[in-house]
Amino acid sequence: MLTRHYGAVMLSEGRAPQPVRDALDAWFGGDLTAFDGLEVRTGGTVFQRAVWRALRDIPAGETRTYGQLAAAIGAPKAVRAVGLANGANPVGVIVPCHRVIGANGALTGYAGGLERKRWLLGPRGGRSVALAGRRRRRRRQGRDHLGRGRRSAGLQL
């Protein structure tokens, strides 16, 4: 991943910079905004960096769909490209790609695995109020999570 973003790299042993260590300690201590002040410099294309900036704009405790993220960067039809950029995020957790979910509210791919994503979204991440509200409205209207009419015993509800 490093080579893909930065070209040839030479790793050396050492500690992370103090602000990063402090932010990690605070985050694991429960401060979900601990990474907000960290400067992040990544490689990637202009489009990828726009997606990664938008990821950092998702408030702690909320999620967004890939479509919402695409709209947030002004490219509402680029949902798949947003998904690819999200998956190429080189600074997971600090750039919270785990806060992006499928249009139907389902957890979708995460490089660290869905169990880790579920853990990150647990008390730390929640679900977006807008998405939950949309699901409740659809249930009241007799629709499933995708907006289709529900069927019961072959009858349209």
mmCIF file with all atom_site columns, C-alpha atoms in Angstrom:
data_model
loop_
_atom_site.group_PDB
_atom_site.id
_atom_site.type_symbol
_atom_site.label_atom_id
_atom_site.label_alt_id
_atom_site.label_comp_id
_atom_site.label_asym_id
_atom_site.label_entity_id
_atom_site.label_seq_id
_atom_site.pdbx_PDB_ins_code
_atom_site.Cartn_x
_atom_site.Cartn_y
_atom_site.Cartn_z
_atom_site.occupancy
_atom_site.B_iso_or_equiv
_atom_site.pdbx_formal_charge
_atom_site.auth_seq_id
_atom_site.auth_comp_id
_atom_site.auth_asym_id
_atom_site.auth_atom_id
_atom_site.pdbx_PDB_model_num
ATOM 1   C CA . MET A 1 1   ? 0.000   0.000   0.000   1.00 0.00 ? 1   MET A CA 1
ATOM 2   C CA . LEU A 1 2   ? 2.805   2.428   0.826   1.00 0.00 ? 2   LEU A CA 1
ATOM 3   C CA . THR A 1 3   ? 4.552   1.807   -2.490  1.00 0.00 ? 3   THR A CA 1
ATOM 4   C CA . ARG A 1 4   ? 1.309   2.313   -4.406  1.00 0.00 ? 4   ARG A CA 1
ATOM 5   C CA . HIS A 1 5   ? 0.781   5.723   -2.798  1.00 0.00 ? 5   HIS A CA 1
ATOM 6   C CA . TYR A 1 6   ? 4.320   7.028   -2.352  1.00 0.00 ? 6   TYR A CA 1
ATOM 7   C CA . GLY A 1 7   ? 6.614   5.065   -4.657  1.00 0.00 ? 7   GLY A CA 1
ATOM 8   C CA . ALA A 1 8   ? 9.724   3.450   -3.217  1.00 0.00 ? 8   ALA A CA 1
ATOM 9   C CA . VAL A 1 9   ? 9.811   3.838   0.565   1.00 0.00 ? 9   VAL A CA 1
ATOM 10  C CA . MET A 1 10  ? 12.350  2.972   3.212   1.00 0.00 ? 10  MET A CA 1
ATOM 11  C CA . LEU A 1 11  ? 10.879  1.953   6.543   1.00 0.00 ? 11  LEU A CA 1
ATOM 12  C CA . SER A 1 12  ? 12.830  2.549   9.688   1.00 0.00 ? 12  SER A CA 1
ATOM 13  C CA . GLU A 1 13  ? 12.131  1.681   13.280  1.00 0.00 ? 13  GLU A CA 1
ATOM 14  C CA . GLY A 1 14  ? 10.928  4.460   15.470  1.00 0.00 ? 14  GLY A CA 1
ATOM 15  C CA . ARG A 1 15  ? 7.996   5.873   17.296  1.00 0.00 ? 15  ARG A CA 1
ATOM 16  C CA . ALA A 1 16  ? 5.078   7.621   15.735  1.00 0.00 ? 16  ALA A CA 1
ATOM 17  C CA . PRO A 1 17  ? 5.137   11.398  16.216  1.00 0.00 ? 17  PRO A CA 1
ATOM 18  C CA . GLN A 1 18  ? 3.870   12.511  19.631  1.00 0.00 ? 18  GLN A CA 1
ATOM 19  C CA . PRO A 1 19  ? 0.649   14.121  18.292  1.00 0.00 ? 19  PRO A CA 1
ATOM 20  C CA . VAL A 1 20  ? -0.285  10.823  16.630  1.00 0.00 ? 20  VAL A CA 1
ATOM 21  C CA . ARG A 1 21  ? 0.461   8.834   19.782  1.00 0.00 ? 21  ARG A CA 1
ATOM 22  C CA . ASP A 1 22  ? -1.557  11.303  21.868  1.00 0.00 ? 22  ASP A CA 1
ATOM 23  C CA . ALA A 1 23  ? -4.491  11.131  19.437  1.00 0.00 ? 23  ALA A CA 1
ATOM 24  C CA . LEU A 1 24  ? -4.444  7.317   19.480  1.00 0.00 ? 24  LEU A CA 1
ATOM 25  C CA . ASP A 1 25  ? -4.387  7.255   23.287  1.00 0.00 ? 25  ASP A CA 1
ATOM 26  C CA . ALA A 1 26  ? -7.280  9.722   23.420  1.00 0.00 ? 26  ALA A CA 1
ATOM 27  C CA . TRP A 1 27  ? -9.270  7.830   20.780  1.00 0.00 ? 27  TRP A CA 1
ATOM 28  C CA . PHE A 1 28  ? -8.873  4.490   22.547  1.00 0.00 ? 28  PHE A CA 1
ATOM 29  C CA . GLY A 1 29  ? -9.787  6.329   25.752  1.00 0.00 ? 29  GLY A CA 1
ATOM 30  C CA . GLY A 1 30  ? -13.147 7.255   24.211  1.00 0.00 ? 30  GLY A CA 1
ATOM 31  C CA . ASP A 1 31  ? -12.530 10.655  22.571  1.00 0.00 ? 31  ASP A CA 1
ATOM 32  C CA . LEU A 1 32  ? -14.003 10.024  19.129  1.00 0.00 ? 32  LEU A CA 1
ATOM 33  C CA . THR A 1 33  ? -12.857 13.424  17.873  1.00 0.00 ? 33  THR A CA 1
ATOM 34  C CA . ALA A 1 34  ? -9.199  12.819  18.775  1.00 0.00 ? 34  ALA A CA 1
ATOM 35  C CA . PHE A 1 35  ? -8.092  12.488  15.133  1.00 0.00 ? 35  PHE A CA 1
ATOM 36  C CA . ASP A 1 36  ? -9.874  15.616  13.918  1.00 0.00 ? 36  ASP A CA 1
ATOM 37  C CA . GLY A 1 37  ? -6.877  17.874  14.510  1.00 0.00 ? 37  GLY A CA 1
ATOM 38  C CA . LEU A 1 38  ? -4.280  15.592  12.927  1.00 0.00 ? 38  LEU A CA 1
ATOM 39  C CA . GLU A 1 39  ? -2.878  16.696  9.599   1.00 0.00 ? 39  GLU A CA 1
ATOM 40  C CA . VAL A 1 40  ? -2.985  13.906  7.040   1.00 0.00 ? 40  VAL A CA 1
ATOM 41  C CA . ARG A 1 41  ? -0.845  14.035  3.908   1.00 0.00 ? 41  ARG A CA 1
ATOM 42  C CA . THR A 1 42  ? -1.499  11.235  1.463   1.00 0.00 ? 42  THR A CA 1
ATOM 43  C CA . GLY A 1 43  ? -0.629  10.378  -2.090  1.00 0.00 ? 43  GLY A CA 1
ATOM 44  C CA . GLY A 1 44  ? -3.442  9.352   -4.390  1.00 0.00 ? 44  GLY A CA 1
ATOM 45  C CA . THR A 1 45  ? -5.279  11.079  -7.187  1.00 0.00 ? 45  THR A CA 1
ATOM 46  C CA . VAL A 1 46  ? -7.129  14.368  -6.839  1.00 0.00 ? 46  VAL A CA 1
ATOM 47  C CA . PHE A 1 47  ? -10.397 12.372  -6.780  1.00 0.00 ? 47  PHE A CA 1
ATOM 48  C CA . GLN A 1 48  ? -9.150  9.985   -4.068  1.00 0.00 ? 48  GLN A CA 1
ATOM 49  C CA . ARG A 1 49  ? -7.953  12.847  -1.896  1.00 0.00 ? 49  ARG A CA 1
ATOM 50  C CA . ALA A 1 50  ? -11.380 14.521  -2.267  1.00 0.00 ? 50  ALA A CA 1
ATOM 51  C CA . VAL A 1 51  ? -13.052 11.311  -1.072  1.00 0.00 ? 51  VAL A CA 1
ATOM 52  C CA . TRP A 1 52  ? -10.629 10.978  1.841   1.00 0.00 ? 52  TRP A CA 1
ATOM 53  C CA . ARG A 1 53  ? -11.262 14.606  2.873   1.00 0.00 ? 53  ARG A CA 1
ATOM 54  C CA . ALA A 1 54  ? -15.015 13.953  2.763   1.00 0.00 ? 54  ALA A CA 1
ATOM 55  C CA . LEU A 1 55  ? -14.536 10.880  4.952   1.00 0.00 ? 55  LEU A CA 1
ATOM 56  C CA . ARG A 1 56  ? -12.987 13.092  7.610   1.00 0.00 ? 56  ARG A CA 1
ATOM 57  C CA . ASP A 1 57  ? -16.085 15.304  7.458   1.00 0.00 ? 57  ASP A CA 1
ATOM 58  C CA . ILE A 1 58  ? -18.337 12.436  8.624   1.00 0.00 ? 58  ILE A CA 1
ATOM 59  C CA . PRO A 1 59  ? -18.943 13.195  12.304  1.00 0.00 ? 59  PRO A CA 1
ATOM 60  C CA . ALA A 1 60  ? -18.030 10.557  14.861  1.00 0.00 ? 60  ALA A CA 1
ATOM 61  C CA . GLY A 1 61  ? -21.097 8.514   15.693  1.00 0.00 ? 61  GLY A CA 1
ATOM 62  C CA . GLU A 1 62  ? -22.572 8.800   12.189  1.00 0.00 ? 62  GLU A CA 1
ATOM 63  C CA . THR A 1 63  ? -22.335 6.873   8.953   1.00 0.00 ? 63  THR A CA 1
ATOM 64  C CA . ARG A 1 64  ? -22.842 7.769   5.308   1.00 0.00 ? 64  ARG A CA 1
ATOM 65  C CA . THR A 1 65  ? -23.640 5.676   2.263   1.00 0.00 ? 65  THR A CA 1
ATOM 66  C CA . TYR A 1 66  ? -21.369 5.598   -0.760  1.00 0.00 ? 66  TYR A CA 1
ATOM 67  C CA . GLY A 1 67  ? -24.033 7.606   -2.604  1.00 0.00 ? 67  GLY A CA 1
ATOM 68  C CA . GLN A 1 68  ? -24.106 10.265  0.099   1.00 0.00 ? 68  GLN A CA 1
ATOM 69  C CA . LEU A 1 69  ? -20.324 10.462  0.013   1.00 0.00 ? 69  LEU A CA 1
ATOM 70  C CA . ALA A 1 70  ? -20.345 10.798  -3.789  1.00 0.00 ? 70  ALA A CA 1
ATOM 71  C CA . ALA A 1 71  ? -22.884 13.624  -3.521  1.00 0.00 ? 71  ALA A CA 1
ATOM 72  C CA . ALA A 1 72  ? -20.788 15.308  -0.824  1.00 0.00 ? 72  ALA A CA 1
ATOM 73  C CA . ILE A 1 73  ? -17.837 15.633  -3.205  1.00 0.00 ? 73  ILE A CA 1
ATOM 74  C CA . GLY A 1 74  ? -20.046 16.873  -6.040  1.00 0.00 ? 74  GLY A CA 1
ATOM 75  C CA . ALA A 1 75  ? -19.979 13.645  -8.049  1.00 0.00 ? 75  ALA A CA 1
ATOM 76  C CA . PRO A 1 76  ? -23.328 11.963  -7.294  1.00 0.00 ? 76  PRO A CA 1
ATOM 77  C CA . LYS A 1 77  ? -22.983 9.426   -10.129 1.00 0.00 ? 77  LYS A CA 1
ATOM 78  C CA . ALA A 1 78  ? -19.493 8.330   -9.092  1.00 0.00 ? 78  ALA A CA 1
ATOM 79  C CA . VAL A 1 79  ? -20.677 5.913   -6.406  1.00 0.00 ? 79  VAL A CA 1
ATOM 80  C CA . ARG A 1 80  ? -18.460 3.021   -7.529  1.00 0.00 ? 80  ARG A CA 1
ATOM 81  C CA . ALA A 1 81  ? -15.418 5.267   -7.922  1.00 0.00 ? 81  ALA A CA 1
ATOM 82  C CA . VAL A 1 82  ? -16.046 6.564   -4.393  1.00 0.00 ? 82  VAL A CA 1
ATOM 83  C CA . GLY A 1 83  ? -16.133 2.954   -3.185  1.00 0.00 ? 83  GLY A CA 1
ATOM 84  C CA . LEU A 1 84  ? -12.801 2.225   -4.866  1.00 0.00 ? 84  LEU A CA 1
ATOM 85  C CA . ALA A 1 85  ? -11.228 5.372   -3.411  1.00 0.00 ? 85  ALA A CA 1
ATOM 86  C CA . ASN A 1 86  ? -12.620 4.492   0.000   1.00 0.00 ? 86  ASN A CA 1
ATOM 87  C CA . GLY A 1 87  ? -11.029 1.051   -0.270  1.00 0.00 ? 87  GLY A CA 1
ATOM 88  C CA . ALA A 1 88  ? -7.678  2.586   -1.227  1.00 0.00 ? 88  ALA A CA 1
ATOM 89  C CA . ASN A 1 89  ? -7.581  4.792   1.885   1.00 0.00 ? 89  ASN A CA 1
ATOM 90  C CA . PRO A 1 90  ? -4.003  4.521   3.183   1.00 0.00 ? 90  PRO A CA 1
ATOM 91  C CA . VAL A 1 91  ? -4.760  5.858   6.661   1.00 0.00 ? 91  VAL A CA 1
ATOM 92  C CA . GLY A 1 92  ? -7.625  3.731   7.976   1.00 0.00 ? 92  GLY A CA 1
ATOM 93  C CA . VAL A 1 93  ? -9.297  4.743   11.267  1.00 0.00 ? 93  VAL A CA 1
ATOM 94  C CA . ILE A 1 94  ? -7.701  8.226   11.173  1.00 0.00 ? 94  ILE A CA 1
ATOM 95  C CA . VAL A 1 95  ? -9.451  8.762   7.830   1.00 0.00 ? 95  VAL A CA 1
ATOM 96  C CA . PRO A 1 96  ? -12.624 6.917   8.865   1.00 0.00 ? 96  PRO A CA 1
ATOM 97  C CA . CYS A 1 97  ? -13.474 4.824   5.810   1.00 0.00 ? 97  CYS A CA 1
ATOM 98  C CA . HIS A 1 98  ? -15.267 2.429   8.188   1.00 0.00 ? 98  HIS A CA 1
ATOM 99  C CA . ARG A 1 99  ? -18.088 4.996   8.525   1.00 0.00 ? 99  ARG A CA 1
ATOM 100 C CA . VAL A 1 100 ? -19.297 4.260   4.988   1.00 0.00 ? 100 VAL A CA 1
ATOM 101 C CA . ILE A 1 101 ? -22.060 1.688   4.588   1.00 0.00 ? 101 ILE A CA 1
ATOM 102 C CA . GLY A 1 102 ? -24.166 0.282   1.766   1.00 0.00 ? 102 GLY A CA 1
ATOM 103 C CA . ALA A 1 103 ? -27.269 2.076   0.467   1.00 0.00 ? 103 ALA A CA 1
ATOM 104 C CA . ASN A 1 104 ? -29.443 -0.473  2.275   1.00 0.00 ? 104 ASN A CA 1
ATOM 105 C CA . GLY A 1 105 ? -27.696 0.144   5.589   1.00 0.00 ? 105 GLY A CA 1
ATOM 106 C CA . ALA A 1 106 ? -25.632 -3.049  5.414   1.00 0.00 ? 106 ALA A CA 1
ATOM 107 C CA . LEU A 1 107 ? -21.998 -3.186  6.384   1.00 0.00 ? 107 LEU A CA 1
ATOM 108 C CA . THR A 1 108 ? -19.944 -3.524  3.239   1.00 0.00 ? 108 THR A CA 1
ATOM 109 C CA . GLY A 1 109 ? -16.313 -4.345  2.530   1.00 0.00 ? 109 GLY A CA 1
ATOM 110 C CA . TYR A 1 110 ? -13.578 -3.151  4.836   1.00 0.00 ? 110 TYR A CA 1
ATOM 111 C CA . ALA A 1 111 ? -9.883  -3.968  4.451   1.00 0.00 ? 111 ALA A CA 1
ATOM 112 C CA . GLY A 1 112 ? -9.691  -4.871  8.138   1.00 0.00 ? 112 GLY A CA 1
ATOM 113 C CA . GLY A 1 113 ? -12.669 -7.223  7.836   1.00 0.00 ? 113 GLY A CA 1
ATOM 114 C CA . LEU A 1 114 ? -16.334 -6.737  8.651   1.00 0.00 ? 114 LEU A CA 1
ATOM 115 C CA . GLU A 1 115 ? -15.904 -7.794  12.281  1.00 0.00 ? 115 GLU A CA 1
ATOM 116 C CA . ARG A 1 116 ? -13.409 -4.971  12.817  1.00 0.00 ? 116 ARG A CA 1
ATOM 117 C CA . LYS A 1 117 ? -15.710 -2.543  10.975  1.00 0.00 ? 117 LYS A CA 1
ATOM 118 C CA . ARG A 1 118 ? -18.597 -3.650  13.209  1.00 0.00 ? 118 ARG A CA 1
ATOM 119 C CA . TRP A 1 119 ? -16.384 -3.038  16.266  1.00 0.00 ? 119 TRP A CA 1
ATOM 120 C CA . LEU A 1 120 ? -15.369 0.420   15.012  1.00 0.00 ? 120 LEU A CA 1
ATOM 121 C CA . LEU A 1 121 ? -19.005 1.312   14.388  1.00 0.00 ? 121 LEU A CA 1
ATOM 122 C CA . GLY A 1 122 ? -20.202 -0.176  17.680  1.00 0.00 ? 122 GLY A CA 1
ATOM 123 C CA . PRO A 1 123 ? -20.310 2.386   20.470  1.00 0.00 ? 123 PRO A CA 1
ATOM 124 C CA . ARG A 1 124 ? -17.802 4.429   18.459  1.00 0.00 ? 124 ARG A CA 1
ATOM 125 C CA . GLY A 1 125 ? -19.673 4.782   15.181  1.00 0.00 ? 125 GLY A CA 1
ATOM 126 C CA . GLY A 1 126 ? -23.414 4.249   15.316  1.00 0.00 ? 126 GLY A CA 1
ATOM 127 C CA . ARG A 1 127 ? -25.730 4.560   12.337  1.00 0.00 ? 127 ARG A CA 1
ATOM 128 C CA . SER A 1 128 ? -26.777 7.727   10.612  1.00 0.00 ? 128 SER A CA 1
ATOM 129 C CA . VAL A 1 129 ? -29.983 9.240   11.860  1.00 0.00 ? 129 VAL A CA 1
ATOM 130 C CA . ALA A 1 130 ? -31.017 10.029  8.287   1.00 0.00 ? 130 ALA A CA 1
ATOM 131 C CA . LEU A 1 131 ? -30.633 6.420   7.176   1.00 0.00 ? 131 LEU A CA 1
ATOM 132 C CA . ALA A 1 132 ? -32.479 5.042   10.191  1.00 0.00 ? 132 ALA A CA 1
ATOM 133 C CA . GLY A 1 133 ? -35.302 7.536   9.637   1.00 0.00 ? 133 GLY A CA 1
ATOM 134 C CA . ARG A 1 134 ? -35.580 6.571   5.977   1.00 0.00 ? 134 ARG A CA 1
ATOM 135 C CA . ARG A 1 135 ? -35.860 2.897   6.946   1.00 0.00 ? 135 ARG A CA 1
ATOM 136 C CA . ARG A 1 136 ? -38.620 3.659   9.483   1.00 0.00 ? 136 ARG A CA 1
ATOM 137 C CA . ARG A 1 137 ? -40.583 5.658   6.879   1.00 0.00 ? 137 ARG A CA 1
ATOM 138 C CA . ARG A 1 138 ? -40.313 2.829   4.360   1.00 0.00 ? 138 ARG A CA 1
ATOM 139 C CA . ARG A 1 139 ? -41.548 0.290   6.912   1.00 0.00 ? 139 ARG A CA 1
ATOM 140 C CA . ARG A 1 140 ? -44.552 2.508   7.697   1.00 0.00 ? 140 ARG A CA 1
ATOM 141 C CA . GLN A 1 141 ? -45.223 2.764   3.949   1.00 0.00 ? 141 GLN A CA 1
ATOM 142 C CA . GLY A 1 142 ? -45.087 -1.032  3.561   1.00 0.00 ? 142 GLY A CA 1
ATOM 143 C CA . ARG A 1 143 ? -41.740 -0.999  1.777   1.00 0.00 ? 143 ARG A CA 1
ATOM 144 C CA . ASP A 1 144 ? -38.548 -2.945  2.350   1.00 0.00 ? 144 ASP A CA 1
ATOM 145 C CA . HIS A 1 145 ? -35.112 -1.410  2.960   1.00 0.00 ? 145 HIS A CA 1
ATOM 146 C CA . LEU A 1 146 ? -34.618 -0.889  -0.801  1.00 0.00 ? 146 LEU A CA 1
ATOM 147 C CA . GLY A 1 147 ? -37.916 0.945   -1.222  1.00 0.00 ? 147 GLY A CA 1
ATOM 148 C CA . ARG A 1 148 ? -39.732 -1.961  -2.889  1.00 0.00 ? 148 ARG A CA 1
ATOM 149 C CA . GLY A 1 149 ? -43.221 -2.992  -1.820  1.00 0.00 ? 149 GLY A CA 1
ATOM 150 C CA . ARG A 1 150 ? -43.138 -5.907  0.639   1.00 0.00 ? 150 ARG A CA 1
ATOM 151 C CA . ARG A 1 151 ? -44.859 -9.163  -0.211  1.00 0.00 ? 151 ARG A CA 1
ATOM 152 C CA . SER A 1 152 ? -46.600 -11.381 2.277   1.00 0.00 ? 152 SER A CA 1
ATOM 153 C CA . ALA A 1 153 ? -48.144 -14.726 1.279   1.00 0.00 ? 153 ALA A CA 1
ATOM 154 C CA . GLY A 1 154 ? -48.012 -13.571 -2.347  1.00 0.00 ? 154 GLY A CA 1
ATOM 155 C CA . LEU A 1 155 ? -49.987 -10.388 -1.697  1.00 0.00 ? 155 LEU A CA 1
ATOM 156 C CA . GLN A 1 156 ? -48.695 -6.878  -2.270  1.00 0.00 ? 156 GLN A CA 1
ATOM 157 C CA . LEU A 1 157 ? -48.901 -4.879  0.960   1.00 0.00 ? 157 LEU A CA 1
#
